[in-house]
Structure formats: structure tokens, C-alpha cells
Amino acid sequence: MTTTPRRTQDTSVVAAKAGAARDFVAVDDGGDFSYHRSEQSLLAAFEYVAEAACIIDRSGTAYRLALDSNRRLILGPPLGPVEFHWLRHAWLDAQNAHPEGHRLRRFYPLSRDEVVSDVFETLALERGTAPAQGAWSLDIGGLATHPSSMADIDRRLGRRTPLEHVHVTDPFGHLYRPARHRSHWYLLATAGSILYIEVPAPAAAD
């Protein structure tokens, strides 16, 4: 994740549209993040209470798993706002530990609302389950196309090298420059996964 402060943005529209759908992000006992489109899919993903270290909804409210009277997993009562500094560090740690799984790298979040929004949006985009807020855009040397998903962008870039003249815009309006991530120095330049590093949007012409 880049450490450049992000530009101020209004996330109220995204939050309002997302409010109708009750989805969640969970941090497991190993520190990794997962996105769940419903409470049912969240509960199906875990086997015991302590397996989920923290669960948050789009408002940033924290939850834990609990057991009902029949010892079945349920979502526990709200615990209040998730602790901002813990969530931000946990998210950065997860990205560093699992670069192949978390490939959209946005600017360093400066508030709880920003990190909650980033976590929900990037996880949903990476897994192809984001709501239709807009279209992806892939610009290669000034020629723009509109891929259907992040996986489609990966396929189009494929073995393309170099990537200096490529820009990607996600459905939420964030602009990225792709960069090849090689887990070992001896791999080919076209090997490894592609990270998408957020860059500032170009200034509007007067």
C-alpha cells in the first residue's frame, strides 16, 4: 500500500447504496481478511467462535461470533466502532503477508471511514463481487477499453511488459498503475502477479 495521503473524497453515496445490503468483512485468527456478501455466507465460512478475530459491517461497527442455545454459530451483538489503528495495521499487515491475495493498493488511509471503505471495496473488487458502481477502465498508451472485472484486466495484461504506460481505473474512480510482483528475483519479468498501485488522478485542465 502506498503511503501518499489520498485526496478528499465523498464516500456517502457508496455507503448509502451499500446500506441496503448487509455485507461483512471478517479478520480471521491468522490475520487475513475475507469479504462476505451476507450474514449467512459469513457464518458458513467459520467453524468455531474464536476463528474470527473481528467482524465489521460497512458502518465500521465491530462484532464477534457467538453460539446460540443449540451451540450453533451466530453473529453476536454489536460491540461499537472498530478500533481504527488496530484495523489499519491489521489491513497493512495482511497486504504485506499475502501480496498475491491483496493486489489493489490504495493510498494510506487517514481515518476509520477511509480504511473501512477501502477494505470493503478492494476485497469485493478483487473477488469480483463488487456492486455495479461503475465500469473498470484499462488505458494502454492512451487507448482505453472497459474490461468486465479485475480478472479480465489480469488476462489482458498477461505477459505484457513493460507496464509503464498502463493505467487502470476501478469502478469507484480510483486510478492505479500496474506493477509486476515477483516473489523471487530469478523469475522472468512477466512472471508473478500484478499489483495495482494507486496514483494521483491527473489535474483537470483549465
mmCIF file with all atom_site columns, C-alpha atoms in Angstrom:
data_model
loop_
_atom_site.group_PDB
_atom_site.id
_atom_site.type_symbol
_atom_site.label_atom_id
_atom_site.label_alt_id
_atom_site.label_comp_id
_atom_site.label_asym_id
_atom_site.label_entity_id
_atom_site.label_seq_id
_atom_site.pdbx_PDB_ins_code
_atom_site.Cartn_x
_atom_site.Cartn_y
_atom_site.Cartn_z
_atom_site.occupancy
_atom_site.B_iso_or_equiv
_atom_site.pdbx_formal_charge
_atom_site.auth_seq_id
_atom_site.auth_comp_id
_atom_site.auth_asym_id
_atom_site.auth_atom_id
_atom_site.pdbx_PDB_model_num
ATOM 1   C CA . MET A 1 1   ? 0.000   0.000   0.000   1.00 0.00 ? 1   MET A CA 1
ATOM 2   C CA . THR A 1 2   ? 1.296   3.455   -0.863  1.00 0.00 ? 2   THR A CA 1
ATOM 3   C CA . THR A 1 3   ? 1.817   5.954   1.936   1.00 0.00 ? 3   THR A CA 1
ATOM 4   C CA . THR A 1 4   ? 0.832   9.042   -0.071  1.00 0.00 ? 4   THR A CA 1
ATOM 5   C CA . PRO A 1 5   ? -2.146  10.782  1.593   1.00 0.00 ? 5   PRO A CA 1
ATOM 6   C CA . ARG A 1 6   ? -5.254  10.412  -0.518  1.00 0.00 ? 6   ARG A CA 1
ATOM 7   C CA . ARG A 1 7   ? -7.322  13.197  -1.895  1.00 0.00 ? 7   ARG A CA 1
ATOM 8   C CA . THR A 1 8   ? -10.511 14.031  -0.006  1.00 0.00 ? 8   THR A CA 1
ATOM 9   C CA . GLN A 1 9   ? -13.441 12.083  -1.380  1.00 0.00 ? 9   GLN A CA 1
ATOM 10  C CA . ASP A 1 10  ? -17.136 11.780  -0.627  1.00 0.00 ? 10  ASP A CA 1
ATOM 11  C CA . THR A 1 11  ? -17.981 8.173   0.237   1.00 0.00 ? 11  THR A CA 1
ATOM 12  C CA . SER A 1 12  ? -21.530 8.915   1.379   1.00 0.00 ? 12  SER A CA 1
ATOM 13  C CA . VAL A 1 13  ? -23.061 7.770   -1.931  1.00 0.00 ? 13  VAL A CA 1
ATOM 14  C CA . VAL A 1 14  ? -21.284 4.425   -1.794  1.00 0.00 ? 14  VAL A CA 1
ATOM 15  C CA . ALA A 1 15  ? -22.189 3.953   1.873   1.00 0.00 ? 15  ALA A CA 1
ATOM 16  C CA . ALA A 1 16  ? -25.815 4.829   1.249   1.00 0.00 ? 16  ALA A CA 1
ATOM 17  C CA . LYS A 1 17  ? -26.137 2.406   -1.652  1.00 0.00 ? 17  LYS A CA 1
ATOM 18  C CA . ALA A 1 18  ? -24.391 -0.301  0.337   1.00 0.00 ? 18  ALA A CA 1
ATOM 19  C CA . GLY A 1 19  ? -26.629 0.245   3.350   1.00 0.00 ? 19  GLY A CA 1
ATOM 20  C CA . ALA A 1 20  ? -29.437 -1.808  1.849   1.00 0.00 ? 20  ALA A CA 1
ATOM 21  C CA . ALA A 1 21  ? -27.195 -4.875  1.537   1.00 0.00 ? 21  ALA A CA 1
ATOM 22  C CA . ARG A 1 22  ? -25.861 -6.228  4.825   1.00 0.00 ? 22  ARG A CA 1
ATOM 23  C CA . ASP A 1 23  ? -22.400 -7.474  3.967   1.00 0.00 ? 23  ASP A CA 1
ATOM 24  C CA . PHE A 1 24  ? -19.388 -8.012  6.215   1.00 0.00 ? 24  PHE A CA 1
ATOM 25  C CA . VAL A 1 25  ? -15.618 -8.235  6.341   1.00 0.00 ? 25  VAL A CA 1
ATOM 26  C CA . ALA A 1 26  ? -14.022 -10.684 8.737   1.00 0.00 ? 26  ALA A CA 1
ATOM 27  C CA . VAL A 1 27  ? -10.472 -10.849 10.076  1.00 0.00 ? 27  VAL A CA 1
ATOM 28  C CA . ASP A 1 28  ? -9.611  -14.445 10.918  1.00 0.00 ? 28  ASP A CA 1
ATOM 29  C CA . ASP A 1 29  ? -7.418  -15.717 13.723  1.00 0.00 ? 29  ASP A CA 1
ATOM 30  C CA . GLY A 1 30  ? -4.451  -15.752 11.324  1.00 0.00 ? 30  GLY A CA 1
ATOM 31  C CA . GLY A 1 31  ? -4.858  -12.059 10.475  1.00 0.00 ? 31  GLY A CA 1
ATOM 32  C CA . ASP A 1 32  ? -6.227  -12.415 6.947   1.00 0.00 ? 32  ASP A CA 1
ATOM 33  C CA . PHE A 1 33  ? -9.303  -10.575 5.650   1.00 0.00 ? 33  PHE A CA 1
ATOM 34  C CA . SER A 1 34  ? -12.317 -12.019 3.845   1.00 0.00 ? 34  SER A CA 1
ATOM 35  C CA . TYR A 1 35  ? -15.417 -10.467 2.321   1.00 0.00 ? 35  TYR A CA 1
ATOM 36  C CA . HIS A 1 36  ? -18.909 -11.937 2.836   1.00 0.00 ? 36  HIS A CA 1
ATOM 37  C CA . ARG A 1 37  ? -21.972 -10.779 0.917   1.00 0.00 ? 37  ARG A CA 1
ATOM 38  C CA . SER A 1 38  ? -24.447 -11.783 3.639   1.00 0.00 ? 38  SER A CA 1
ATOM 39  C CA . GLU A 1 39  ? -24.677 -12.889 7.246   1.00 0.00 ? 39  GLU A CA 1
ATOM 40  C CA . GLN A 1 40  ? -25.420 -16.424 6.036   1.00 0.00 ? 40  GLN A CA 1
ATOM 41  C CA . SER A 1 41  ? -22.244 -16.632 3.952   1.00 0.00 ? 41  SER A CA 1
ATOM 42  C CA . LEU A 1 42  ? -20.258 -15.170 6.847   1.00 0.00 ? 42  LEU A CA 1
ATOM 43  C CA . LEU A 1 43  ? -21.468 -17.847 9.270   1.00 0.00 ? 43  LEU A CA 1
ATOM 44  C CA . ALA A 1 44  ? -20.859 -20.605 6.712   1.00 0.00 ? 44  ALA A CA 1
ATOM 45  C CA . ALA A 1 45  ? -17.207 -19.559 6.402   1.00 0.00 ? 45  ALA A CA 1
ATOM 46  C CA . PHE A 1 46  ? -16.305 -20.275 10.034  1.00 0.00 ? 46  PHE A CA 1
ATOM 47  C CA . GLU A 1 47  ? -16.349 -23.350 12.234  1.00 0.00 ? 47  GLU A CA 1
ATOM 48  C CA . TYR A 1 48  ? -15.765 -22.012 15.755  1.00 0.00 ? 48  TYR A CA 1
ATOM 49  C CA . VAL A 1 49  ? -16.201 -18.754 17.657  1.00 0.00 ? 49  VAL A CA 1
ATOM 50  C CA . ALA A 1 50  ? -12.555 -17.740 18.035  1.00 0.00 ? 50  ALA A CA 1
ATOM 51  C CA . GLU A 1 51  ? -11.806 -18.373 14.359  1.00 0.00 ? 51  GLU A CA 1
ATOM 52  C CA . ALA A 1 52  ? -12.995 -14.829 13.559  1.00 0.00 ? 52  ALA A CA 1
ATOM 53  C CA . ALA A 1 53  ? -10.911 -12.290 15.466  1.00 0.00 ? 53  ALA A CA 1
ATOM 54  C CA . CYS A 1 54  ? -13.108 -9.412  14.329  1.00 0.00 ? 54  CYS A CA 1
ATOM 55  C CA . ILE A 1 55  ? -16.093 -8.831  12.053  1.00 0.00 ? 55  ILE A CA 1
ATOM 56  C CA . ILE A 1 56  ? -17.127 -5.404  10.759  1.00 0.00 ? 56  ILE A CA 1
ATOM 57  C CA . ASP A 1 57  ? -20.051 -4.052  8.757   1.00 0.00 ? 57  ASP A CA 1
ATOM 58  C CA . ARG A 1 58  ? -19.952 -1.082  6.379   1.00 0.00 ? 58  ARG A CA 1
ATOM 59  C CA . SER A 1 59  ? -20.632 1.381   9.174   1.00 0.00 ? 59  SER A CA 1
ATOM 60  C CA . GLY A 1 60  ? -17.421 0.248   10.905  1.00 0.00 ? 60  GLY A CA 1
ATOM 61  C CA . THR A 1 61  ? -19.289 -1.486  13.730  1.00 0.00 ? 61  THR A CA 1
ATOM 62  C CA . ALA A 1 62  ? -17.441 -4.471  15.196  1.00 0.00 ? 62  ALA A CA 1
ATOM 63  C CA . TYR A 1 63  ? -18.897 -7.889  16.020  1.00 0.00 ? 63  TYR A CA 1
ATOM 64  C CA . ARG A 1 64  ? -17.737 -11.298 17.216  1.00 0.00 ? 64  ARG A CA 1
ATOM 65  C CA . LEU A 1 65  ? -19.146 -14.748 16.606  1.00 0.00 ? 65  LEU A CA 1
ATOM 66  C CA . ALA A 1 66  ? -21.202 -16.382 19.358  1.00 0.00 ? 66  ALA A CA 1
ATOM 67  C CA . LEU A 1 67  ? -23.141 -19.589 19.999  1.00 0.00 ? 67  LEU A CA 1
ATOM 68  C CA . ASP A 1 68  ? -26.915 -19.839 20.326  1.00 0.00 ? 68  ASP A CA 1
ATOM 69  C CA . SER A 1 69  ? -28.703 -22.132 22.764  1.00 0.00 ? 69  SER A CA 1
ATOM 70  C CA . ASN A 1 70  ? -28.189 -25.052 20.361  1.00 0.00 ? 70  ASN A CA 1
ATOM 71  C CA . ARG A 1 71  ? -24.458 -24.253 20.111  1.00 0.00 ? 71  ARG A CA 1
ATOM 72  C CA . ARG A 1 72  ? -24.742 -23.093 16.531  1.00 0.00 ? 72  ARG A CA 1
ATOM 73  C CA . LEU A 1 73  ? -22.665 -20.157 15.317  1.00 0.00 ? 73  LEU A CA 1
ATOM 74  C CA . ILE A 1 74  ? -24.468 -16.826 15.205  1.00 0.00 ? 74  ILE A CA 1
ATOM 75  C CA . LEU A 1 75  ? -23.402 -13.214 14.808  1.00 0.00 ? 75  LEU A CA 1
ATOM 76  C CA . GLY A 1 76  ? -23.036 -11.663 18.236  1.00 0.00 ? 76  GLY A CA 1
ATOM 77  C CA . PRO A 1 77  ? -24.361 -8.240  19.289  1.00 0.00 ? 77  PRO A CA 1
ATOM 78  C CA . PRO A 1 78  ? -22.616 -5.068  18.049  1.00 0.00 ? 78  PRO A CA 1
ATOM 79  C CA . LEU A 1 79  ? -19.567 -4.085  20.076  1.00 0.00 ? 79  LEU A CA 1
ATOM 80  C CA . GLY A 1 80  ? -19.299 -0.469  18.961  1.00 0.00 ? 80  GLY A CA 1
ATOM 81  C CA . PRO A 1 81  ? -16.948 1.138   16.426  1.00 0.00 ? 81  PRO A CA 1
ATOM 82  C CA . VAL A 1 82  ? -13.960 -0.949  15.367  1.00 0.00 ? 82  VAL A CA 1
ATOM 83  C CA . GLU A 1 83  ? -10.667 0.386   16.723  1.00 0.00 ? 83  GLU A CA 1
ATOM 84  C CA . PHE A 1 84  ? -9.164  2.433   13.876  1.00 0.00 ? 84  PHE A CA 1
ATOM 85  C CA . HIS A 1 85  ? -5.437  1.974   14.494  1.00 0.00 ? 85  HIS A CA 1
ATOM 86  C CA . TRP A 1 86  ? -5.789  -1.779  15.004  1.00 0.00 ? 86  TRP A CA 1
ATOM 87  C CA . LEU A 1 87  ? -7.823  -2.176  11.798  1.00 0.00 ? 87  LEU A CA 1
ATOM 88  C CA . ARG A 1 88  ? -5.421  -0.092  9.727   1.00 0.00 ? 88  ARG A CA 1
ATOM 89  C CA . HIS A 1 89  ? -2.356  -2.007  10.927  1.00 0.00 ? 89  HIS A CA 1
ATOM 90  C CA . ALA A 1 90  ? -4.110  -5.363  10.507  1.00 0.00 ? 90  ALA A CA 1
ATOM 91  C CA . TRP A 1 91  ? -5.040  -4.426  6.916   1.00 0.00 ? 91  TRP A CA 1
ATOM 92  C CA . LEU A 1 92  ? -1.484  -3.326  6.065   1.00 0.00 ? 92  LEU A CA 1
ATOM 93  C CA . ASP A 1 93  ? -0.052  -6.477  7.651   1.00 0.00 ? 93  ASP A CA 1
ATOM 94  C CA . ALA A 1 94  ? -2.445  -8.677  5.650   1.00 0.00 ? 94  ALA A CA 1
ATOM 95  C CA . GLN A 1 95  ? -1.471  -6.974  2.391   1.00 0.00 ? 95  GLN A CA 1
ATOM 96  C CA . ASN A 1 96  ? 2.230   -7.403  3.126   1.00 0.00 ? 96  ASN A CA 1
ATOM 97  C CA . ALA A 1 97  ? 1.835   -11.018 4.193   1.00 0.00 ? 97  ALA A CA 1
ATOM 98  C CA . HIS A 1 98  ? -0.383  -12.012 1.238   1.00 0.00 ? 98  HIS A CA 1
ATOM 99  C CA . PRO A 1 99  ? 0.581   -9.798  -1.733  1.00 0.00 ? 99  PRO A CA 1
ATOM 100 C CA . GLU A 1 100 ? -0.898  -12.254 -4.254  1.00 0.00 ? 100 GLU A CA 1
ATOM 101 C CA . GLY A 1 101 ? -4.261  -12.128 -2.480  1.00 0.00 ? 101 GLY A CA 1
ATOM 102 C CA . HIS A 1 102 ? -4.465  -8.365  -1.875  1.00 0.00 ? 102 HIS A CA 1
ATOM 103 C CA . ARG A 1 103 ? -3.347  -6.677  -5.081  1.00 0.00 ? 103 ARG A CA 1
ATOM 104 C CA . LEU A 1 104 ? -5.221  -3.370  -5.093  1.00 0.00 ? 104 LEU A CA 1
ATOM 105 C CA . ARG A 1 105 ? -3.003  -0.975  -3.138  1.00 0.00 ? 105 ARG A CA 1
ATOM 106 C CA . ARG A 1 106 ? -4.692  2.307   -2.311  1.00 0.00 ? 106 ARG A CA 1
ATOM 107 C CA . PHE A 1 107 ? -3.306  5.416   -0.628  1.00 0.00 ? 107 PHE A CA 1
ATOM 108 C CA . TYR A 1 108 ? -2.618  5.220   3.103   1.00 0.00 ? 108 TYR A CA 1
ATOM 109 C CA . PRO A 1 109 ? -5.977  5.605   4.904   1.00 0.00 ? 109 PRO A CA 1
ATOM 110 C CA . LEU A 1 110 ? -6.076  8.550   7.301   1.00 0.00 ? 110 LEU A CA 1
ATOM 111 C CA . SER A 1 111 ? -9.390  7.866   9.056   1.00 0.00 ? 111 SER A CA 1
ATOM 112 C CA . ARG A 1 112 ? -11.560 4.983   10.205  1.00 0.00 ? 112 ARG A CA 1
ATOM 113 C CA . ASP A 1 113 ? -14.106 5.697   7.468   1.00 0.00 ? 113 ASP A CA 1
ATOM 114 C CA . GLU A 1 114 ? -11.378 5.535   4.823   1.00 0.00 ? 114 GLU A CA 1
ATOM 115 C CA . VAL A 1 115 ? -9.929  2.225   5.954   1.00 0.00 ? 115 VAL A CA 1
ATOM 116 C CA . VAL A 1 116 ? -13.387 0.638   6.321   1.00 0.00 ? 116 VAL A CA 1
ATOM 117 C CA . SER A 1 117 ? -14.353 1.837   2.830   1.00 0.00 ? 117 SER A CA 1
ATOM 118 C CA . ASP A 1 118 ? -11.054 0.620   1.359   1.00 0.00 ? 118 ASP A CA 1
ATOM 119 C CA . VAL A 1 119 ? -11.340 -2.810  2.953   1.00 0.00 ? 119 VAL A CA 1
ATOM 120 C CA . PHE A 1 120 ? -14.877 -3.406  1.695   1.00 0.00 ? 120 PHE A CA 1
ATOM 121 C CA . GLU A 1 121 ? -14.320 -2.011  -1.787  1.00 0.00 ? 121 GLU A CA 1
ATOM 122 C CA . THR A 1 122 ? -10.963 -3.624  -2.535  1.00 0.00 ? 122 THR A CA 1
ATOM 123 C CA . LEU A 1 123 ? -11.914 -7.058  -1.210  1.00 0.00 ? 123 LEU A CA 1
ATOM 124 C CA . ALA A 1 124 ? -15.123 -7.037  -3.257  1.00 0.00 ? 124 ALA A CA 1
ATOM 125 C CA . LEU A 1 125 ? -13.293 -5.856  -6.392  1.00 0.00 ? 125 LEU A CA 1
ATOM 126 C CA . GLU A 1 126 ? -10.530 -8.439  -6.022  1.00 0.00 ? 126 GLU A CA 1
ATOM 127 C CA . ARG A 1 127 ? -13.092 -11.215 -5.692  1.00 0.00 ? 127 ARG A CA 1
ATOM 128 C CA . GLY A 1 128 ? -15.356 -9.955  -8.481  1.00 0.00 ? 128 GLY A CA 1
ATOM 129 C CA . THR A 1 129 ? -18.320 -9.404  -6.159  1.00 0.00 ? 129 THR A CA 1
ATOM 130 C CA . ALA A 1 130 ? -18.407 -5.595  -6.000  1.00 0.00 ? 130 ALA A CA 1
ATOM 131 C CA . PRO A 1 131 ? -21.741 -3.881  -6.642  1.00 0.00 ? 131 PRO A CA 1
ATOM 132 C CA . ALA A 1 132 ? -22.054 -2.163  -10.004 1.00 0.00 ? 132 ALA A CA 1
ATOM 133 C CA . GLN A 1 133 ? -20.975 1.369   -9.074  1.00 0.00 ? 133 GLN A CA 1
ATOM 134 C CA . GLY A 1 134 ? -19.351 1.968   -12.466 1.00 0.00 ? 134 GLY A CA 1
ATOM 135 C CA . ALA A 1 135 ? -17.062 0.361   -15.003 1.00 0.00 ? 135 ALA A CA 1
ATOM 136 C CA . TRP A 1 136 ? -13.405 -0.625  -14.976 1.00 0.00 ? 136 TRP A CA 1
ATOM 137 C CA . SER A 1 137 ? -11.206 1.269   -17.427 1.00 0.00 ? 137 SER A CA 1
ATOM 138 C CA . LEU A 1 138 ? -7.912  -0.009  -18.834 1.00 0.00 ? 138 LEU A CA 1
ATOM 139 C CA . ASP A 1 139 ? -5.748  2.569   -20.623 1.00 0.00 ? 139 ASP A CA 1
ATOM 140 C CA . ILE A 1 140 ? -2.747  1.263   -22.559 1.00 0.00 ? 140 ILE A CA 1
ATOM 141 C CA . GLY A 1 141 ? -0.746  4.017   -24.221 1.00 0.00 ? 141 GLY A CA 1
ATOM 142 C CA . GLY A 1 142 ? -3.798  6.254   -24.478 1.00 0.00 ? 142 GLY A CA 1
ATOM 143 C CA . LEU A 1 143 ? -6.150  3.588   -25.835 1.00 0.00 ? 143 LEU A CA 1
ATOM 144 C CA . ALA A 1 144 ? -8.954  2.941   -23.328 1.00 0.00 ? 144 ALA A CA 1
ATOM 145 C CA . THR A 1 145 ? -11.079 -0.207  -23.040 1.00 0.00 ? 145 THR A CA 1
ATOM 146 C CA . HIS A 1 146 ? -13.597 -1.318  -20.416 1.00 0.00 ? 146 HIS A CA 1
ATOM 147 C CA . PRO A 1 147 ? -12.837 -4.798  -19.019 1.00 0.00 ? 147 PRO A CA 1
ATOM 148 C CA . SER A 1 148 ? -15.560 -6.608  -17.120 1.00 0.00 ? 148 SER A CA 1
ATOM 149 C CA . SER A 1 149 ? -13.503 -7.368  -14.000 1.00 0.00 ? 149 SER A CA 1
ATOM 150 C CA . MET A 1 150 ? -10.089 -7.326  -12.387 1.00 0.00 ? 150 MET A CA 1
ATOM 151 C CA . ALA A 1 151 ? -9.562  -10.892 -13.617 1.00 0.00 ? 151 ALA A CA 1
ATOM 152 C CA . ASP A 1 152 ? -10.239 -9.683  -17.154 1.00 0.00 ? 152 ASP A CA 1
ATOM 153 C CA . ILE A 1 153 ? -7.597  -6.962  -16.721 1.00 0.00 ? 153 ILE A CA 1
ATOM 154 C CA . ASP A 1 154 ? -5.104  -9.565  -15.478 1.00 0.00 ? 154 ASP A CA 1
ATOM 155 C CA . ARG A 1 155 ? -5.729  -11.641 -18.606 1.00 0.00 ? 155 ARG A CA 1
ATOM 156 C CA . ARG A 1 156 ? -5.349  -8.650  -20.929 1.00 0.00 ? 156 ARG A CA 1
ATOM 157 C CA . LEU A 1 157 ? -2.077  -7.578  -19.370 1.00 0.00 ? 157 LEU A CA 1
ATOM 158 C CA . GLY A 1 158 ? -0.918  -11.189 -19.190 1.00 0.00 ? 158 GLY A CA 1
ATOM 159 C CA . ARG A 1 159 ? 2.682   -11.319 -20.341 1.00 0.00 ? 159 ARG A CA 1
ATOM 160 C CA . ARG A 1 160 ? 2.781   -7.685  -21.361 1.00 0.00 ? 160 ARG A CA 1
ATOM 161 C CA . THR A 1 161 ? 5.965   -5.892  -20.371 1.00 0.00 ? 161 THR A CA 1
ATOM 162 C CA . PRO A 1 162 ? 6.771   -3.166  -19.594 1.00 0.00 ? 162 PRO A CA 1
ATOM 163 C CA . LEU A 1 163 ? 3.723   -1.758  -17.798 1.00 0.00 ? 163 LEU A CA 1
ATOM 164 C CA . GLU A 1 164 ? 4.866   1.882   -17.544 1.00 0.00 ? 164 GLU A CA 1
ATOM 165 C CA . HIS A 1 165 ? 2.242   3.210   -19.956 1.00 0.00 ? 165 HIS A CA 1
ATOM 166 C CA . VAL A 1 166 ? -0.697  1.312   -18.472 1.00 0.00 ? 166 VAL A CA 1
ATOM 167 C CA . HIS A 1 167 ? -3.311  2.831   -16.151 1.00 0.00 ? 167 HIS A CA 1
ATOM 168 C CA . VAL A 1 168 ? -6.361  1.220   -14.575 1.00 0.00 ? 168 VAL A CA 1
ATOM 169 C CA . THR A 1 169 ? -9.400  2.923   -13.052 1.00 0.00 ? 169 THR A CA 1
ATOM 170 C CA . ASP A 1 170 ? -11.666 0.885   -10.791 1.00 0.00 ? 170 ASP A CA 1
ATOM 171 C CA . PRO A 1 171 ? -15.479 1.225   -10.629 1.00 0.00 ? 171 PRO A CA 1
ATOM 172 C CA . PHE A 1 172 ? -15.148 3.548   -7.619  1.00 0.00 ? 172 PHE A CA 1
ATOM 173 C CA . GLY A 1 173 ? -12.946 6.031   -9.511  1.00 0.00 ? 173 GLY A CA 1
ATOM 174 C CA . HIS A 1 174 ? -9.520  5.142   -8.055  1.00 0.00 ? 174 HIS A CA 1
ATOM 175 C CA . LEU A 1 175 ? -6.626  5.309   -10.543 1.00 0.00 ? 175 LEU A CA 1
ATOM 176 C CA . TYR A 1 176 ? -3.817  2.720   -10.453 1.00 0.00 ? 176 TYR A CA 1
ATOM 177 C CA . ARG A 1 177 ? -0.549  1.947   -12.191 1.00 0.00 ? 177 ARG A CA 1
ATOM 178 C CA . PRO A 1 178 ? 0.114   -1.813  -12.553 1.00 0.00 ? 178 PRO A CA 1
ATOM 179 C CA . ALA A 1 179 ? 3.434   -3.226  -11.353 1.00 0.00 ? 179 ALA A CA 1
ATOM 180 C CA . ARG A 1 180 ? 4.687   -6.792  -11.600 1.00 0.00 ? 180 ARG A CA 1
ATOM 181 C CA . HIS A 1 181 ? 5.305   -8.519  -8.261  1.00 0.00 ? 181 HIS A CA 1
ATOM 182 C CA . ARG A 1 182 ? 7.899   -11.281 -8.460  1.00 0.00 ? 182 ARG A CA 1
ATOM 183 C CA . SER A 1 183 ? 8.219   -13.482 -5.388  1.00 0.00 ? 183 SER A CA 1
ATOM 184 C CA . HIS A 1 184 ? 11.747  -14.496 -6.445  1.00 0.00 ? 184 HIS A CA 1
ATOM 185 C CA . TRP A 1 185 ? 14.403  -12.442 -8.244  1.00 0.00 ? 185 TRP A CA 1
ATOM 186 C CA . TYR A 1 186 ? 15.207  -15.220 -10.715 1.00 0.00 ? 186 TYR A CA 1
ATOM 187 C CA . LEU A 1 187 ? 11.697  -15.380 -12.199 1.00 0.00 ? 187 LEU A CA 1
ATOM 188 C CA . LEU A 1 188 ? 11.022  -13.984 -15.663 1.00 0.00 ? 188 LEU A CA 1
ATOM 189 C CA . ALA A 1 189 ? 9.950   -10.330 -15.868 1.00 0.00 ? 189 ALA A CA 1
ATOM 190 C CA . THR A 1 190 ? 6.486   -11.479 -16.969 1.00 0.00 ? 190 THR A CA 1
ATOM 191 C CA . ALA A 1 191 ? 6.128   -13.975 -14.127 1.00 0.00 ? 191 ALA A CA 1
ATOM 192 C CA . GLY A 1 192 ? 4.314   -13.319 -10.879 1.00 0.00 ? 192 GLY A CA 1
ATOM 193 C CA . SER A 1 193 ? 1.137   -11.463 -10.040 1.00 0.00 ? 193 SER A CA 1
ATOM 194 C CA . ILE A 1 194 ? 0.311   -7.860  -10.872 1.00 0.00 ? 194 ILE A CA 1
ATOM 195 C CA . LEU A 1 195 ? -0.153  -5.293  -8.124  1.00 0.00 ? 195 LEU A CA 1
ATOM 196 C CA . TYR A 1 196 ? -2.293  -2.224  -8.816  1.00 0.00 ? 196 TYR A CA 1
ATOM 197 C CA . ILE A 1 197 ? -0.727  0.792   -7.063  1.00 0.00 ? 197 ILE A CA 1
ATOM 198 C CA . GLU A 1 198 ? -2.946  3.854   -6.628  1.00 0.00 ? 198 GLU A CA 1
ATOM 199 C CA . VAL A 1 199 ? -1.601  7.069   -8.171  1.00 0.00 ? 199 VAL A CA 1
ATOM 200 C CA . PRO A 1 200 ? -2.973  10.629  -8.074  1.00 0.00 ? 200 PRO A CA 1
ATOM 201 C CA . ALA A 1 201 ? -5.520  11.458  -10.729 1.00 0.00 ? 201 ALA A CA 1
ATOM 202 C CA . PRO A 1 202 ? -4.228  13.931  -13.308 1.00 0.00 ? 202 PRO A CA 1
ATOM 203 C CA . ALA A 1 203 ? -5.157  17.524  -12.634 1.00 0.00 ? 203 ALA A CA 1
ATOM 204 C CA . ALA A 1 204 ? -8.072  18.814  -14.683 1.00 0.00 ? 204 ALA A CA 1
ATOM 205 C CA . ALA A 1 205 ? -7.112  21.174  -17.491 1.00 0.00 ? 205 ALA A CA 1
ATOM 206 C CA . ASP A 1 206 ? -8.189  24.802  -17.100 1.00 0.00 ? 206 ASP A CA 1
#
